[in-house]
Amino acid sequence: MKQITSKTALWLTCIAILALVSCSKDSHGERQGLAVSFVMPNDDAIDDIQLWIFNSNDVLENEYSFESAAAMARNLLPLVVGKHTVVTGTNFTAPFSYSTTIGTTKMDELLVLLTDAKASPSHAHYGIQAVNIKENGITQAVVKMNRALAELQFSIRNVPTEVVSVEAEVLNCAKGFYPATGRLTEETAQVDMGKQVPVNGDVNFPLLRVMPVVEPTSMRAVEETKTHIRFIFTFNDGKSTEVEVIVPIMQNGGSYAPEVEYDTLKDKVIVDITSIPDWVDDSMGSGEAVE
């Protein structure tokens, strides 16, 4: 995960503190319940917040929606005394989807799907925090949030003039993930990266926000997860060639902007460039990645 910026963390913490201070001056001051605040990665915008509260048996007991972090911080959640788990999500609006039923949904069944794999939506986030509600007073839960998506921007250099267009797609992005457990779905989706025309010998695909990648189940036990990308080169004589490029794993929270020479790809069917140096994401922090 990327390192948390102190600016964003401080801003959200201040909101929570101000809200709790105001609560102490009104009816909330004598109440018991849960106050939730976030530590966010980077300065990502928050347009929608979802909180799922699970009981000690990991069954969904309640869920809440807020339009902003400030609105969430102003609310004290009434929970019974005891242990609970808070699962949080932001920006899980369309094209994301999920379905839950209070009293039925188990924590490890909470599934968030990206219904349009190529939509490249705003960054969504997730987090999980165990809490123990006291008999009196306010219990505070500070949840560290993680990005659910990865960023990808692929470039090909020194493309010959006879290449008139290049199409690309990621072949093995997950369809969704389980925010309470950090697992990805086994089902995959292909992500269309678009069709680009070379400019002065360079092909630059736009930045996309996509789900992390997974390997087919049959391959997981024998080799580590890799990212599979298919390129189709179309030439001025109407012919085309297809190349599958294998690069290192693409994880949630990572930002990848590799540059590859055309000569590395030409006249190949499959190219393994898992040692590509530009794929290393130095911004990844020590947080847990979705697996």
mmCIF file of C-alpha atoms in Angstrom:
data_model
loop_
_atom_site.group_PDB
_atom_site.id
_atom_site.type_symbol
_atom_site.label_atom_id
_atom_site.label_comp_id
_atom_site.label_asym_id
_atom_site.label_seq_id
_atom_site.Cartn_x
_atom_site.Cartn_y
_atom_site.Cartn_z
ATOM 1 C CA MET A 1 0.000 0.000 0.000
ATOM 2 C CA LYS A 2 1.061 3.558 -0.481
ATOM 3 C CA GLN A 3 2.214 5.492 2.523
ATOM 4 C CA ILE A 4 -0.444 7.516 4.336
ATOM 5 C CA THR A 5 0.026 11.251 3.941
ATOM 6 C CA SER A 6 0.016 13.126 7.226
ATOM 7 C CA LYS A 7 -2.111 15.901 5.666
ATOM 8 C CA THR A 8 -5.066 13.608 4.959
ATOM 9 C CA ALA A 9 -4.782 11.713 8.243
ATOM 10 C CA LEU A 10 -4.646 14.969 10.215
ATOM 11 C CA TRP A 11 -7.661 16.389 8.383
ATOM 12 C CA LEU A 12 -9.871 13.371 9.057
ATOM 13 C CA THR A 13 -8.713 13.125 12.669
ATOM 14 C CA CYS A 14 -9.549 16.799 13.243
ATOM 15 C CA ILE A 15 -13.038 16.247 11.834
ATOM 16 C CA ALA A 16 -13.591 13.346 14.214
ATOM 17 C CA ILE A 17 -12.279 15.299 17.223
ATOM 18 C CA LEU A 18 -14.416 18.361 16.467
ATOM 19 C CA ALA A 19 -17.487 16.204 16.021
ATOM 20 C CA LEU A 20 -16.889 14.395 19.307
ATOM 21 C CA VAL A 21 -16.290 17.657 21.129
ATOM 22 C CA SER A 22 -19.604 18.987 19.839
ATOM 23 C CA CYS A 23 -21.280 15.753 20.906
ATOM 24 C CA SER A 24 -20.061 16.291 24.460
ATOM 25 C CA LYS A 25 -22.032 19.542 24.538
ATOM 26 C CA ASP A 26 -25.344 17.999 23.516
ATOM 27 C CA SER A 27 -27.311 14.804 24.119
ATOM 28 C CA HIS A 28 -24.483 12.630 22.793
ATOM 29 C CA GLY A 29 -22.338 13.533 25.770
ATOM 30 C CA GLU A 30 -24.181 11.106 28.032
ATOM 31 C CA ARG A 31 -24.628 8.344 25.459
ATOM 32 C CA GLN A 32 -22.831 5.105 24.744
ATOM 33 C CA GLY A 33 -21.830 4.077 21.241
ATOM 34 C CA LEU A 34 -19.239 4.000 18.490
ATOM 35 C CA ALA A 35 -17.527 6.891 16.686
ATOM 36 C CA VAL A 36 -15.673 5.987 13.477
ATOM 37 C CA SER A 37 -12.915 7.911 11.702
ATOM 38 C CA PHE A 38 -10.549 7.033 8.834
ATOM 39 C CA VAL A 39 -6.858 7.241 8.054
ATOM 40 C CA MET A 40 -6.831 7.580 4.277
ATOM 41 C CA PRO A 41 -4.151 6.766 1.681
ATOM 42 C CA ASN A 42 -3.013 9.848 -0.206
ATOM 43 C CA ASP A 43 -5.517 12.654 -0.800
ATOM 44 C CA ASP A 44 -8.191 10.569 -2.496
ATOM 45 C CA ALA A 45 -11.655 12.144 -2.618
ATOM 46 C CA ILE A 46 -14.491 10.573 -0.629
ATOM 47 C CA ASP A 47 -17.977 10.822 -2.114
ATOM 48 C CA ASP A 48 -19.728 7.951 -0.371
ATOM 49 C CA ILE A 49 -19.124 5.952 2.829
ATOM 50 C CA GLN A 50 -20.468 2.555 3.794
ATOM 51 C CA LEU A 51 -20.113 0.975 7.249
ATOM 52 C CA TRP A 52 -21.003 -2.644 7.935
ATOM 53 C CA ILE A 53 -21.188 -3.726 11.595
ATOM 54 C CA PHE A 54 -20.780 -7.437 12.343
ATOM 55 C CA ASN A 55 -21.459 -9.063 15.716
ATOM 56 C CA SER A 56 -19.220 -11.462 17.637
ATOM 57 C CA ASN A 57 -20.535 -14.322 15.468
ATOM 58 C CA ASP A 58 -19.429 -12.463 12.300
ATOM 59 C CA VAL A 59 -23.026 -11.892 11.192
ATOM 60 C CA LEU A 60 -24.109 -8.504 9.823
ATOM 61 C CA GLU A 61 -26.115 -6.685 12.519
ATOM 62 C CA ASN A 62 -26.357 -3.231 10.962
ATOM 63 C CA GLU A 63 -25.113 -1.035 8.119
ATOM 64 C CA TYR A 64 -24.839 2.707 7.657
ATOM 65 C CA SER A 65 -24.312 5.055 4.709
ATOM 66 C CA PHE A 66 -22.888 8.583 4.832
ATOM 67 C CA GLU A 67 -22.227 11.166 2.150
ATOM 68 C CA SER A 68 -18.936 12.374 3.632
ATOM 69 C CA ALA A 69 -16.370 11.843 6.384
ATOM 70 C CA ALA A 70 -17.733 14.897 8.183
ATOM 71 C CA ALA A 71 -21.260 13.441 8.186
ATOM 72 C CA MET A 72 -19.933 10.129 9.519
ATOM 73 C CA ALA A 73 -17.947 11.855 12.274
ATOM 74 C CA ARG A 74 -21.055 13.690 13.496
ATOM 75 C CA ASN A 75 -22.884 10.422 14.146
ATOM 76 C CA LEU A 76 -22.556 8.142 17.151
ATOM 77 C CA LEU A 77 -23.506 4.563 16.265
ATOM 78 C CA PRO A 78 -25.654 2.848 18.903
ATOM 79 C CA LEU A 79 -24.218 -0.635 19.435
ATOM 80 C CA VAL A 80 -24.823 -3.167 22.189
ATOM 81 C CA VAL A 81 -22.048 -3.774 24.688
ATOM 82 C CA GLY A 82 -19.504 -6.317 23.522
ATOM 83 C CA LYS A 83 -17.250 -7.193 20.612
ATOM 84 C CA HIS A 84 -18.005 -6.134 17.055
ATOM 85 C CA THR A 85 -16.151 -5.792 13.760
ATOM 86 C CA VAL A 86 -16.441 -2.696 11.603
ATOM 87 C CA VAL A 87 -15.912 -3.158 7.858
ATOM 88 C CA THR A 88 -15.694 0.102 5.951
ATOM 89 C CA GLY A 89 -15.834 1.155 2.322
ATOM 90 C CA THR A 90 -15.711 4.402 0.385
ATOM 91 C CA ASN A 91 -16.775 5.220 -3.177
ATOM 92 C CA PHE A 92 -18.488 1.844 -3.648
ATOM 93 C CA THR A 93 -21.037 3.451 -5.955
ATOM 94 C CA ALA A 94 -21.616 2.318 -9.558
ATOM 95 C CA PRO A 95 -19.849 0.645 -11.301
ATOM 96 C CA PHE A 96 -19.188 -1.128 -7.971
ATOM 97 C CA SER A 97 -21.968 -3.295 -6.569
ATOM 98 C CA TYR A 98 -22.662 -5.337 -3.440
ATOM 99 C CA SER A 99 -25.616 -7.002 -1.743
ATOM 100 C CA THR A 100 -26.135 -7.596 1.980
ATOM 101 C CA THR A 101 -28.907 -8.760 4.314
ATOM 102 C CA ILE A 102 -28.919 -7.804 7.992
ATOM 103 C CA GLY A 103 -29.045 -10.877 10.191
ATOM 104 C CA THR A 104 -27.904 -13.185 7.386
ATOM 105 C CA THR A 105 -24.756 -11.984 5.610
ATOM 106 C CA LYS A 106 -21.552 -13.381 7.113
ATOM 107 C CA MET A 107 -18.462 -11.227 7.269
ATOM 108 C CA ASP A 108 -16.464 -13.394 4.860
ATOM 109 C CA GLU A 109 -19.382 -13.312 2.393
ATOM 110 C CA LEU A 110 -19.369 -9.542 1.925
ATOM 111 C CA LEU A 111 -18.400 -9.203 -1.740
ATOM 112 C CA VAL A 112 -17.803 -6.013 -3.738
ATOM 113 C CA LEU A 113 -17.816 -6.420 -7.541
ATOM 114 C CA LEU A 114 -16.570 -4.062 -10.227
ATOM 115 C CA THR A 115 -19.356 -4.635 -12.742
ATOM 116 C CA ASP A 116 -17.579 -2.854 -15.599
ATOM 117 C CA ALA A 117 -13.938 -3.927 -15.530
ATOM 118 C CA LYS A 118 -12.783 -1.158 -17.872
ATOM 119 C CA ALA A 119 -14.720 1.677 -16.209
ATOM 120 C CA SER A 120 -11.648 3.093 -14.397
ATOM 121 C CA PRO A 121 -13.711 4.622 -11.571
ATOM 122 C CA SER A 122 -12.457 6.908 -8.819
ATOM 123 C CA HIS A 123 -10.377 5.137 -6.193
ATOM 124 C CA ALA A 124 -12.444 3.051 -3.791
ATOM 125 C CA HIS A 125 -11.170 2.104 -0.342
ATOM 126 C CA TYR A 126 -11.779 -0.524 2.311
ATOM 127 C CA GLY A 127 -10.768 -1.188 5.909
ATOM 128 C CA ILE A 128 -11.567 -3.387 8.893
ATOM 129 C CA GLN A 129 -11.341 -2.778 12.625
ATOM 130 C CA ALA A 130 -12.327 -4.844 15.678
ATOM 131 C CA VAL A 131 -13.989 -2.872 18.484
ATOM 132 C CA ASN A 132 -15.175 -3.585 22.018
ATOM 133 C CA ILE A 133 -18.141 -1.426 22.986
ATOM 134 C CA LYS A 134 -18.100 -0.294 26.606
ATOM 135 C CA GLU A 135 -21.080 0.031 28.916
ATOM 136 C CA ASN A 136 -20.597 3.775 29.220
ATOM 137 C CA GLY A 137 -19.097 6.468 27.055
ATOM 138 C CA ILE A 138 -17.892 6.606 23.495
ATOM 139 C CA THR A 139 -15.724 3.967 21.829
ATOM 140 C CA GLN A 140 -13.549 5.358 19.054
ATOM 141 C CA ALA A 141 -12.548 3.274 16.022
ATOM 142 C CA VAL A 142 -9.819 4.662 13.761
ATOM 143 C CA VAL A 143 -9.784 2.577 10.586
ATOM 144 C CA LYS A 144 -6.784 2.476 8.259
ATOM 145 C CA MET A 145 -8.145 2.507 4.716
ATOM 146 C CA ASN A 146 -6.559 0.837 1.694
ATOM 147 C CA ARG A 147 -7.063 1.459 -1.997
ATOM 148 C CA ALA A 148 -9.007 -1.315 -3.701
ATOM 149 C CA LEU A 149 -7.695 -0.608 -7.205
ATOM 150 C CA ALA A 150 -4.334 -0.418 -8.952
ATOM 151 C CA GLU A 151 -3.197 2.210 -11.449
ATOM 152 C CA LEU A 152 -1.754 1.131 -14.804
ATOM 153 C CA GLN A 153 -0.284 3.249 -17.604
ATOM 154 C CA PHE A 154 1.667 1.285 -20.244
ATOM 155 C CA SER A 155 3.964 2.829 -22.870
ATOM 156 C CA ILE A 156 5.812 1.333 -25.853
ATOM 157 C CA ARG A 157 8.811 3.160 -27.277
ATOM 158 C CA ASN A 158 10.447 3.225 -30.731
ATOM 159 C CA VAL A 159 7.482 1.763 -32.591
ATOM 160 C CA PRO A 160 8.237 1.544 -36.355
ATOM 161 C CA THR A 161 6.283 3.654 -38.828
ATOM 162 C CA GLU A 162 4.613 0.612 -40.407
ATOM 163 C CA VAL A 163 2.645 0.057 -37.159
ATOM 164 C CA VAL A 164 -0.560 2.100 -37.504
ATOM 165 C CA SER A 165 -2.322 1.145 -34.248
ATOM 166 C CA VAL A 166 -1.883 -0.857 -31.048
ATOM 167 C CA GLU A 167 -4.668 -2.387 -28.957
ATOM 168 C CA ALA A 168 -4.200 -3.837 -25.477
ATOM 169 C CA GLU A 169 -6.098 -5.547 -22.675
ATOM 170 C CA VAL A 170 -5.271 -6.961 -19.252
ATOM 171 C CA LEU A 171 -6.402 -10.585 -19.260
ATOM 172 C CA ASN A 172 -6.609 -11.539 -15.581
ATOM 173 C CA CYS A 173 -8.035 -8.780 -13.398
ATOM 174 C CA ALA A 174 -10.238 -10.012 -10.579
ATOM 175 C CA LYS A 175 -13.958 -9.340 -10.868
ATOM 176 C CA GLY A 176 -14.225 -8.276 -7.248
ATOM 177 C CA PHE A 177 -12.935 -8.644 -3.702
ATOM 178 C CA TYR A 178 -13.988 -9.404 -0.130
ATOM 179 C CA PRO A 179 -13.189 -6.306 1.978
ATOM 180 C CA ALA A 180 -13.439 -8.111 5.323
ATOM 181 C CA THR A 181 -10.854 -10.745 4.432
ATOM 182 C CA GLY A 182 -8.761 -9.078 1.722
ATOM 183 C CA ARG A 183 -9.420 -11.917 -0.745
ATOM 184 C CA LEU A 184 -9.922 -11.475 -4.479
ATOM 185 C CA THR A 185 -12.490 -13.416 -6.470
ATOM 186 C CA GLU A 186 -11.232 -16.396 -8.424
ATOM 187 C CA GLU A 187 -13.274 -15.221 -11.414
ATOM 188 C CA THR A 188 -11.389 -12.875 -13.726
ATOM 189 C CA ALA A 189 -12.343 -10.156 -16.190
ATOM 190 C CA GLN A 190 -10.516 -8.765 -19.203
ATOM 191 C CA VAL A 191 -9.867 -5.035 -19.112
ATOM 192 C CA ASP A 192 -9.788 -3.200 -22.437
ATOM 193 C CA MET A 193 -6.911 -0.678 -22.332
ATOM 194 C CA GLY A 194 -8.025 0.916 -25.586
ATOM 195 C CA LYS A 195 -6.600 1.424 -29.059
ATOM 196 C CA GLN A 196 -3.785 3.892 -29.612
ATOM 197 C CA VAL A 197 -2.084 5.352 -32.671
ATOM 198 C CA PRO A 198 1.700 5.785 -32.471
ATOM 199 C CA VAL A 199 2.893 9.379 -32.206
ATOM 200 C CA ASN A 200 6.522 10.011 -33.141
ATOM 201 C CA GLY A 201 7.271 6.353 -32.519
ATOM 202 C CA ASP A 202 5.630 6.214 -29.085
ATOM 203 C CA VAL A 203 2.435 4.492 -27.944
ATOM 204 C CA ASN A 204 1.051 5.789 -24.652
ATOM 205 C CA PHE A 205 -1.998 4.149 -23.158
ATOM 206 C CA PRO A 206 -4.081 6.290 -20.777
ATOM 207 C CA LEU A 207 -3.911 5.736 -17.043
ATOM 208 C CA LEU A 208 -6.497 3.215 -15.889
ATOM 209 C CA ARG A 209 -7.698 2.245 -12.416
ATOM 210 C CA VAL A 210 -8.297 -1.496 -12.441
ATOM 211 C CA MET A 211 -8.806 -4.432 -10.110
ATOM 212 C CA PRO A 212 -5.663 -6.330 -9.029
ATOM 213 C CA VAL A 213 -4.782 -9.483 -10.921
ATOM 214 C CA VAL A 214 -5.204 -13.151 -10.024
ATOM 215 C CA GLU A 215 -4.010 -16.372 -11.609
ATOM 216 C CA PRO A 216 -6.412 -19.156 -12.580
ATOM 217 C CA THR A 217 -6.951 -21.539 -9.675
ATOM 218 C CA SER A 218 -5.066 -24.367 -11.404
ATOM 219 C CA MET A 219 -1.878 -22.281 -11.583
ATOM 220 C CA ARG A 220 -1.798 -20.781 -8.082
ATOM 221 C CA ALA A 221 -0.122 -23.742 -6.438
ATOM 222 C CA VAL A 222 2.737 -23.933 -8.895
ATOM 223 C CA GLU A 223 3.749 -20.356 -9.575
ATOM 224 C CA GLU A 224 3.331 -16.844 -8.259
ATOM 225 C CA THR A 225 0.715 -14.488 -9.611
ATOM 226 C CA LYS A 226 1.673 -12.495 -12.674
ATOM 227 C CA THR A 227 -0.037 -9.881 -14.847
ATOM 228 C CA HIS A 228 -1.010 -10.964 -18.373
ATOM 229 C CA ILE A 229 -1.482 -8.269 -21.037
ATOM 230 C CA ARG A 230 -2.363 -8.886 -24.697
ATOM 231 C CA PHE A 231 -1.183 -6.450 -27.383
ATOM 232 C CA ILE A 232 -2.425 -6.415 -30.982
ATOM 233 C CA PHE A 233 -0.216 -4.541 -33.473
ATOM 234 C CA THR A 234 -1.848 -3.546 -36.757
ATOM 235 C CA PHE A 235 0.405 -2.693 -39.734
ATOM 236 C CA ASN A 236 -0.096 -0.452 -42.781
ATOM 237 C CA ASP A 237 -0.543 -3.521 -45.015
ATOM 238 C CA GLY A 238 -3.638 -4.547 -43.051
ATOM 239 C CA LYS A 239 -1.964 -7.440 -41.250
ATOM 240 C CA SER A 240 -1.766 -7.722 -37.477
ATOM 241 C CA THR A 241 0.215 -9.631 -34.866
ATOM 242 C CA GLU A 242 -0.767 -10.569 -31.318
ATOM 243 C CA VAL A 243 1.651 -10.683 -28.400
ATOM 244 C CA GLU A 244 0.945 -11.743 -24.811
ATOM 245 C CA VAL A 245 3.204 -9.999 -22.326
ATOM 246 C CA ILE A 246 3.762 -11.455 -18.861
ATOM 247 C CA VAL A 247 4.823 -8.913 -16.236
ATOM 248 C CA PRO A 248 4.922 -8.984 -12.405
ATOM 249 C CA ILE A 249 1.846 -8.968 -10.201
ATOM 250 C CA MET A 250 -0.332 -5.859 -10.160
ATOM 251 C CA GLN A 251 -1.592 -5.235 -6.625
ATOM 252 C CA ASN A 252 -4.179 -2.951 -5.107
ATOM 253 C CA GLY A 253 -2.747 0.406 -4.100
ATOM 254 C CA GLY A 254 0.107 0.108 -6.577
ATOM 255 C CA SER A 255 0.827 2.557 -9.394
ATOM 256 C CA TYR A 256 2.530 1.063 -12.456
ATOM 257 C CA ALA A 257 3.876 3.013 -15.450
ATOM 258 C CA PRO A 258 6.206 0.662 -17.385
ATOM 259 C CA GLU A 259 7.926 1.617 -20.626
ATOM 260 C CA VAL A 260 8.872 -1.179 -23.032
ATOM 261 C CA GLU A 261 10.887 -1.072 -26.252
ATOM 262 C CA TYR A 262 9.063 -2.315 -29.338
ATOM 263 C CA ASP A 263 12.001 -4.582 -30.186
ATOM 264 C CA THR A 264 11.286 -6.514 -26.986
ATOM 265 C CA LEU A 265 7.831 -7.411 -28.308
ATOM 266 C CA LYS A 266 8.185 -7.812 -32.066
ATOM 267 C CA ASP A 267 8.060 -11.245 -33.688
ATOM 268 C CA LYS A 268 6.978 -12.848 -30.392
ATOM 269 C CA VAL A 269 3.895 -14.785 -29.310
ATOM 270 C CA ILE A 270 4.552 -14.693 -25.557
ATOM 271 C CA VAL A 271 7.073 -12.392 -23.895
ATOM 272 C CA ASP A 272 8.041 -12.859 -20.243
ATOM 273 C CA ILE A 273 9.464 -9.595 -18.918
ATOM 274 C CA THR A 274 8.809 -10.157 -15.223
ATOM 275 C CA SER A 275 12.180 -8.578 -14.489
ATOM 276 C CA ILE A 276 11.126 -5.262 -16.037
ATOM 277 C CA PRO A 277 12.570 -2.594 -13.702
ATOM 278 C CA ASP A 278 9.858 -0.010 -14.371
ATOM 279 C CA TRP A 279 7.278 -2.383 -12.893
ATOM 280 C CA VAL A 280 8.676 -2.029 -9.357
ATOM 281 C CA ASP A 281 6.368 0.258 -7.417
ATOM 282 C CA ASP A 282 8.498 2.100 -4.865
ATOM 283 C CA SER A 283 5.420 3.822 -3.491
ATOM 284 C CA MET A 284 4.026 0.614 -2.016
ATOM 285 C CA GLY A 285 4.040 0.770 1.761
ATOM 286 C CA SER A 286 3.908 -1.977 4.371
ATOM 287 C CA GLY A 287 0.128 -2.353 4.438
ATOM 288 C CA GLU A 288 -1.515 -5.663 3.605
ATOM 289 C CA ALA A 289 -2.454 -6.159 -0.023
ATOM 290 C CA VAL A 290 -5.559 -7.856 -1.299
ATOM 291 C CA GLU A 291 -4.769 -11.483 -2.105
#
